[in-house]
PDB file of C-alpha atoms in Angstrom:
ATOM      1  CA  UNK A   1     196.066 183.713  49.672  1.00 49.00           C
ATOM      2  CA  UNK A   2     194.182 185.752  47.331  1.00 52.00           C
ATOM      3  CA  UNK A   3     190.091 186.936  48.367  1.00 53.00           C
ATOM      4  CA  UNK A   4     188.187 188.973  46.015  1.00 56.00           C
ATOM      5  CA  UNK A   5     185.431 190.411  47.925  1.00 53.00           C
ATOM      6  CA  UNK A   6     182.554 190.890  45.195  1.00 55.00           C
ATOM      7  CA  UNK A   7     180.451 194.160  45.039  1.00 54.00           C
ATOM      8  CA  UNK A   8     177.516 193.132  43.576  1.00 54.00           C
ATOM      9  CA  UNK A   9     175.722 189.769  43.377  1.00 55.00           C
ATOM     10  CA  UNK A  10     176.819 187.591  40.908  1.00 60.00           C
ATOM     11  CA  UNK A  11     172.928 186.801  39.433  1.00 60.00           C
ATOM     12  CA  UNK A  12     170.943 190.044  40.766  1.00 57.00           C
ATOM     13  CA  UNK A  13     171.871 193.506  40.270  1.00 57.00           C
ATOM     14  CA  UNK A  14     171.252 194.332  43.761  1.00 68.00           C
ATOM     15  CA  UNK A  15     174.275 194.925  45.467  1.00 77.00           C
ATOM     16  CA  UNK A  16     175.086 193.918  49.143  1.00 79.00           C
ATOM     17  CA  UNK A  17     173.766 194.889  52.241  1.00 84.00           C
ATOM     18  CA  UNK A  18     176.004 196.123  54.717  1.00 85.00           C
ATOM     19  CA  UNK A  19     175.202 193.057  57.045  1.00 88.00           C
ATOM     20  CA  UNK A  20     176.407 190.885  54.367  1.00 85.00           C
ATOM     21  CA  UNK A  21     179.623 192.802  53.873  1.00 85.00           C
ATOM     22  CA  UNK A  22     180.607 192.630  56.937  1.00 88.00           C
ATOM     23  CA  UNK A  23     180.026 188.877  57.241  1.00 87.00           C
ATOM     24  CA  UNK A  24     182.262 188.934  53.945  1.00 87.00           C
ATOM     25  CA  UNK A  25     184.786 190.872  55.734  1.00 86.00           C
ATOM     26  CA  UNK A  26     184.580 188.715  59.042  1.00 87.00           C
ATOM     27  CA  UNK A  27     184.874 185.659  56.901  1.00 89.00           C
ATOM     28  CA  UNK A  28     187.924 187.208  55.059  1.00 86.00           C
ATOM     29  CA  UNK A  29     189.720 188.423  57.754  1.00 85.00           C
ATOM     30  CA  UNK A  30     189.479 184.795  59.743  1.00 88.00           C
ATOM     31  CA  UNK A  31     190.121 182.832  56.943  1.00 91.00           C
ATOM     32  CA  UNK A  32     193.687 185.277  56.909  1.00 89.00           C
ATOM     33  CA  UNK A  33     194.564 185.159  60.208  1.00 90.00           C
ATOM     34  CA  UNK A  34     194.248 181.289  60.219  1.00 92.00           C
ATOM     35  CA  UNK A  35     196.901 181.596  57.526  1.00 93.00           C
ATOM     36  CA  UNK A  36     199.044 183.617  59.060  1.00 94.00           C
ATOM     37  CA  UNK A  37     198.963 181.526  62.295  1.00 95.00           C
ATOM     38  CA  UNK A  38     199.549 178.366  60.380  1.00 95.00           C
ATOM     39  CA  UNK A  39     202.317 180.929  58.732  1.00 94.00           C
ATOM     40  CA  UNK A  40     204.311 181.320  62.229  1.00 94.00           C
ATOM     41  CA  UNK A  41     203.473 177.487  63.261  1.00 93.00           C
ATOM     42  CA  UNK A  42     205.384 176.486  60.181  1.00 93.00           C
ATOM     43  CA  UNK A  43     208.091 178.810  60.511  1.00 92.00           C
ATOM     44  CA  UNK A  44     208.864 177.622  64.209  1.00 91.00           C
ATOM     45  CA  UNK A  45     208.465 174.321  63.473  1.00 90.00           C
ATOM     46  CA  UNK A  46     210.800 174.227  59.988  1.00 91.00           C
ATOM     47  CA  UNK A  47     213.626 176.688  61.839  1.00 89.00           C
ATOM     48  CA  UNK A  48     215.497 173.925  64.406  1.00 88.00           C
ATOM     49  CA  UNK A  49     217.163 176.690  66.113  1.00 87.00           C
ATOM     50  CA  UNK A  50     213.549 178.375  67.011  1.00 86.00           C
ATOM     51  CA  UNK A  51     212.529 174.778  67.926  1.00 84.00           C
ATOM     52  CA  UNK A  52     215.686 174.149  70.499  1.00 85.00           C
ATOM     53  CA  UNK A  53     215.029 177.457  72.149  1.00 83.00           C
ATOM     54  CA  UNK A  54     211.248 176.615  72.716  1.00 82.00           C
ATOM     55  CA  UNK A  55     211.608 172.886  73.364  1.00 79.00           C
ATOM     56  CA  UNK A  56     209.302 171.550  76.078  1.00 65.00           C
ATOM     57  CA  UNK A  57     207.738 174.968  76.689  1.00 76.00           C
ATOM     58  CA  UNK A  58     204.763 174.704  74.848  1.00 80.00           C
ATOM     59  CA  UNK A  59     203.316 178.628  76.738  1.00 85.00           C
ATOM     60  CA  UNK A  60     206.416 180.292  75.556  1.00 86.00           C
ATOM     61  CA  UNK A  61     206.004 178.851  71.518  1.00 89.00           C
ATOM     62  CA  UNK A  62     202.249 179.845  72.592  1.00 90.00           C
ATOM     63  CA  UNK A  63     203.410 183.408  73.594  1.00 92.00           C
ATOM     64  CA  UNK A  64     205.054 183.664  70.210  1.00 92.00           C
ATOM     65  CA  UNK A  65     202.549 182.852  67.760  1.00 93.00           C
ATOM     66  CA  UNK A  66     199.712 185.004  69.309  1.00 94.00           C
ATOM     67  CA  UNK A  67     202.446 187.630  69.997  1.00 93.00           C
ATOM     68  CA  UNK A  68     203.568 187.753  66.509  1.00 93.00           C
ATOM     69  CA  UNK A  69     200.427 187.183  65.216  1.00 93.00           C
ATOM     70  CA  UNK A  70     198.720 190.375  66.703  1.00 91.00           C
ATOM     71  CA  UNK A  71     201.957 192.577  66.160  1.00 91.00           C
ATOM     72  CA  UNK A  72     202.011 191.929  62.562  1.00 89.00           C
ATOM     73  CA  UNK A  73     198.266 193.007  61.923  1.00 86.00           C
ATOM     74  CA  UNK A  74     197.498 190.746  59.114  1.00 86.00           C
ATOM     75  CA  UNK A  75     200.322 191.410  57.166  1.00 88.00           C
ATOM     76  CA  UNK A  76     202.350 188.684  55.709  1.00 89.00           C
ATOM     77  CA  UNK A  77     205.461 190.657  55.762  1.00 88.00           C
ATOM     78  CA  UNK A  78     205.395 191.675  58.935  1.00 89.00           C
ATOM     79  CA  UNK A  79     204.872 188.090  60.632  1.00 92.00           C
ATOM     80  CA  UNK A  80     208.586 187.518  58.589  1.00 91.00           C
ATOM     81  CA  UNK A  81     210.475 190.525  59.627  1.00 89.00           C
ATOM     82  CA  UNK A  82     209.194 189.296  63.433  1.00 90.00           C
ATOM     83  CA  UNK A  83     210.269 185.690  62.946  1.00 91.00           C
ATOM     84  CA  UNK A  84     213.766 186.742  61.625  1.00 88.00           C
ATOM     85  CA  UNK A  85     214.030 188.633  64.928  1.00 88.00           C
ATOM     86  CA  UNK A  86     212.897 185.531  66.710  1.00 89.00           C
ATOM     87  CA  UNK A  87     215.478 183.494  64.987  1.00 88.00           C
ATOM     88  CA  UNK A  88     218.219 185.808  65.686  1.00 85.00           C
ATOM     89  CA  UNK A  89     217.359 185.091  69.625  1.00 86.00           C
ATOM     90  CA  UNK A  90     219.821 183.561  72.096  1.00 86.00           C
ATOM     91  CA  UNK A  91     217.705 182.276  74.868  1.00 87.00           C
ATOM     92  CA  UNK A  92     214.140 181.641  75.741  1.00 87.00           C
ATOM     93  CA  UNK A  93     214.853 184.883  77.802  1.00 88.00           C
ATOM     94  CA  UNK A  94     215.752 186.666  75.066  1.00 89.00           C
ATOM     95  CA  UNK A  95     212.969 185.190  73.202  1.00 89.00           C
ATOM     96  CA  UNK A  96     210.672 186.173  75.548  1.00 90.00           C
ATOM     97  CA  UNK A  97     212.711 190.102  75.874  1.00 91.00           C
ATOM     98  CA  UNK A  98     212.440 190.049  72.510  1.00 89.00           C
ATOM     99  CA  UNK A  99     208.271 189.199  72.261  1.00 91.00           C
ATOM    100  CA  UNK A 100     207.945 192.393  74.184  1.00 91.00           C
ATOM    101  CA  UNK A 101     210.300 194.552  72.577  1.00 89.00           C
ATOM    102  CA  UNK A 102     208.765 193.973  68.764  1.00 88.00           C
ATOM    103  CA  UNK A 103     208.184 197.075  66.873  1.00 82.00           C
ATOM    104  CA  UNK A 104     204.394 197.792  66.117  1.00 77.00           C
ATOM    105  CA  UNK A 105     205.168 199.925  62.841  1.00 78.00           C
ATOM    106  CA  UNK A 106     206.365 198.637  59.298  1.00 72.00           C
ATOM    107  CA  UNK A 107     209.338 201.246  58.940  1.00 76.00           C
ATOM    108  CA  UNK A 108     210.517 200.260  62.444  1.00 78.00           C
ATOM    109  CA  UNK A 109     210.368 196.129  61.562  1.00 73.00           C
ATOM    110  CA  UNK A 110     212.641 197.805  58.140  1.00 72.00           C
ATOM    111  CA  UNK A 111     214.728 199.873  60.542  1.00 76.00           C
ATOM    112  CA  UNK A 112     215.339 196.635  62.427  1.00 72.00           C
ATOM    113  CA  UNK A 113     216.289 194.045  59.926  1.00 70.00           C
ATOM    114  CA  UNK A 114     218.260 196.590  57.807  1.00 74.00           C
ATOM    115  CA  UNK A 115     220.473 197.060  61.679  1.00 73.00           C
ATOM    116  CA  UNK A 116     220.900 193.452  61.731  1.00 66.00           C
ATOM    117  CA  UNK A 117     221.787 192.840  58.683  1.00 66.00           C
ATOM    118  CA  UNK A 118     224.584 195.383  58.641  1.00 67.00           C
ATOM    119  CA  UNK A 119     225.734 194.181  61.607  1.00 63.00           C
ATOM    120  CA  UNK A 120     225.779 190.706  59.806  1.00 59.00           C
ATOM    121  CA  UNK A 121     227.320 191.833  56.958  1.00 62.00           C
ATOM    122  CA  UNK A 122     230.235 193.670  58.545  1.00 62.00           C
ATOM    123  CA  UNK A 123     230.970 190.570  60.727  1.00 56.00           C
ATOM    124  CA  UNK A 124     231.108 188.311  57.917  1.00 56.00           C
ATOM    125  CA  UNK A 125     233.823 191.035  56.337  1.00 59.00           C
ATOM    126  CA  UNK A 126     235.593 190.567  59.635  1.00 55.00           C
ATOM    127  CA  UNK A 127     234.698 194.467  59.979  1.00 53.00           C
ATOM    128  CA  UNK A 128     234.029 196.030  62.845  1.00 52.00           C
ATOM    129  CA  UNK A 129     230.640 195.920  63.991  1.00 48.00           C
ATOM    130  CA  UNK A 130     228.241 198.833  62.783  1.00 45.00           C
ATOM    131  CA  UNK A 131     225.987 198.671  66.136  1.00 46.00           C
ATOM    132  CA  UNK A 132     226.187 195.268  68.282  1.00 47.00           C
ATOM    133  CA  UNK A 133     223.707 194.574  71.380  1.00 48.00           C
ATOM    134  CA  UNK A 134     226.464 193.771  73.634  1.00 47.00           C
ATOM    135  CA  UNK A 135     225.060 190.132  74.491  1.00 47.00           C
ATOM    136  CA  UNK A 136     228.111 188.341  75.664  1.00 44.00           C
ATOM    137  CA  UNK A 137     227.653 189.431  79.028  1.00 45.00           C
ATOM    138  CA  UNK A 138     224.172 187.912  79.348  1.00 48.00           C
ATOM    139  CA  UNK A 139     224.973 184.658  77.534  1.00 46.00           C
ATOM    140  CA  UNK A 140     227.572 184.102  80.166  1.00 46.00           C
ATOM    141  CA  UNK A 141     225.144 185.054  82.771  1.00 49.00           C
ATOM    142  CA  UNK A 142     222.401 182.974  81.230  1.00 46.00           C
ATOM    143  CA  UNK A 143     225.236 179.605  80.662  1.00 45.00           C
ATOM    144  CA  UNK A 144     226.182 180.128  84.381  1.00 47.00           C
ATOM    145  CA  UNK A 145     222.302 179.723  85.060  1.00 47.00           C
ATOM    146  CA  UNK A 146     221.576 177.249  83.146  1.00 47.00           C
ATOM    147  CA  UNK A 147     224.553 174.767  84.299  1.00 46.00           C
ATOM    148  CA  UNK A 148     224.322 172.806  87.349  1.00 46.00           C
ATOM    149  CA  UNK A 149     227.633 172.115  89.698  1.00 49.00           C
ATOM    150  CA  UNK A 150     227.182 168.307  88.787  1.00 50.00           C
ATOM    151  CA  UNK A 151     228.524 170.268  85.363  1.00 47.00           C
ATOM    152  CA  UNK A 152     225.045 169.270  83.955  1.00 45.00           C
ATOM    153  CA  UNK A 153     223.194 171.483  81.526  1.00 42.00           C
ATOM    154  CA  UNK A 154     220.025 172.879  83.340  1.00 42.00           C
ATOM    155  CA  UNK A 155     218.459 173.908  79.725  1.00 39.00           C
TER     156      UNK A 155
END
């Protein structure tokens, strides 16, 4: 979405008042946040993995969008980096961990992805790991949770 905000009136040579700019700005800076929500509405609802871990729990896919939404300050870029984070989640705990734990400044989101993606990266060249979140221990912790002693699947 591109806005041009205009400087001076397009059939006077009076330019405008600060009252209208700021109505300009207010106007521009809804009109961009609207897009960016419908931005992280799409991206759960076109990732099925973000879908599973949010099914039924329409506060915690609430919790995301305004989280990510105010965390990524109107940038387009930033909402991304925060959604690949979200994607590389392995529980609606972690989702939720995660929500909390998003970093606030650009070269931290950069700092972030670049980690995972080495860590990606050396996995796929059956490498060792350059820095891996130990999360075995919780997924067992969280499967053990999650699964009744009928043997049924609490999730």
């Amino acid at each position: 979405m591109t806005m041009v905000l205009p400087l001076k009136k397009q059939n006077a040579s009076d330019e405008f008042t600060l009252e209208e700019m700021r109505s300009m700005f207010l106007q521009y800076t809804q009109k961009l946040f609207n897009e960016l929500k419908l931005y992280i509405e799409n991206q759960i609802d076109n990732s099925k993995k973000i879908k599973w871990l949010l099914n039924e729990v329409p506060c915690i896919q609430k919790e995301v969008v305004e989280t990510v939404l105010s965390m990524s300050k109107g940038m387009f870029l930033a909402a991304h980096l925060h959604m690949d984070t979200i994607h590389n989640c392995i529980s609606k705990a972690d989702v939720l961990d995660t929500l909390k734990k998003l970093p606030p400044k650009l070269n931290e989101m950069y700092d972030a992805a670049i980690q995972v993606s080495e860590v990606a990266s050396s996995v796929v060249l059956n490498q060792e790991p350059v820095a891996v979140v130990d999360k075995s221990t919780q997924v067992e912790e969280l499967c053990s949770e999650m699964i009744h002693p009928s043997g049924k699947c609490l999730f």
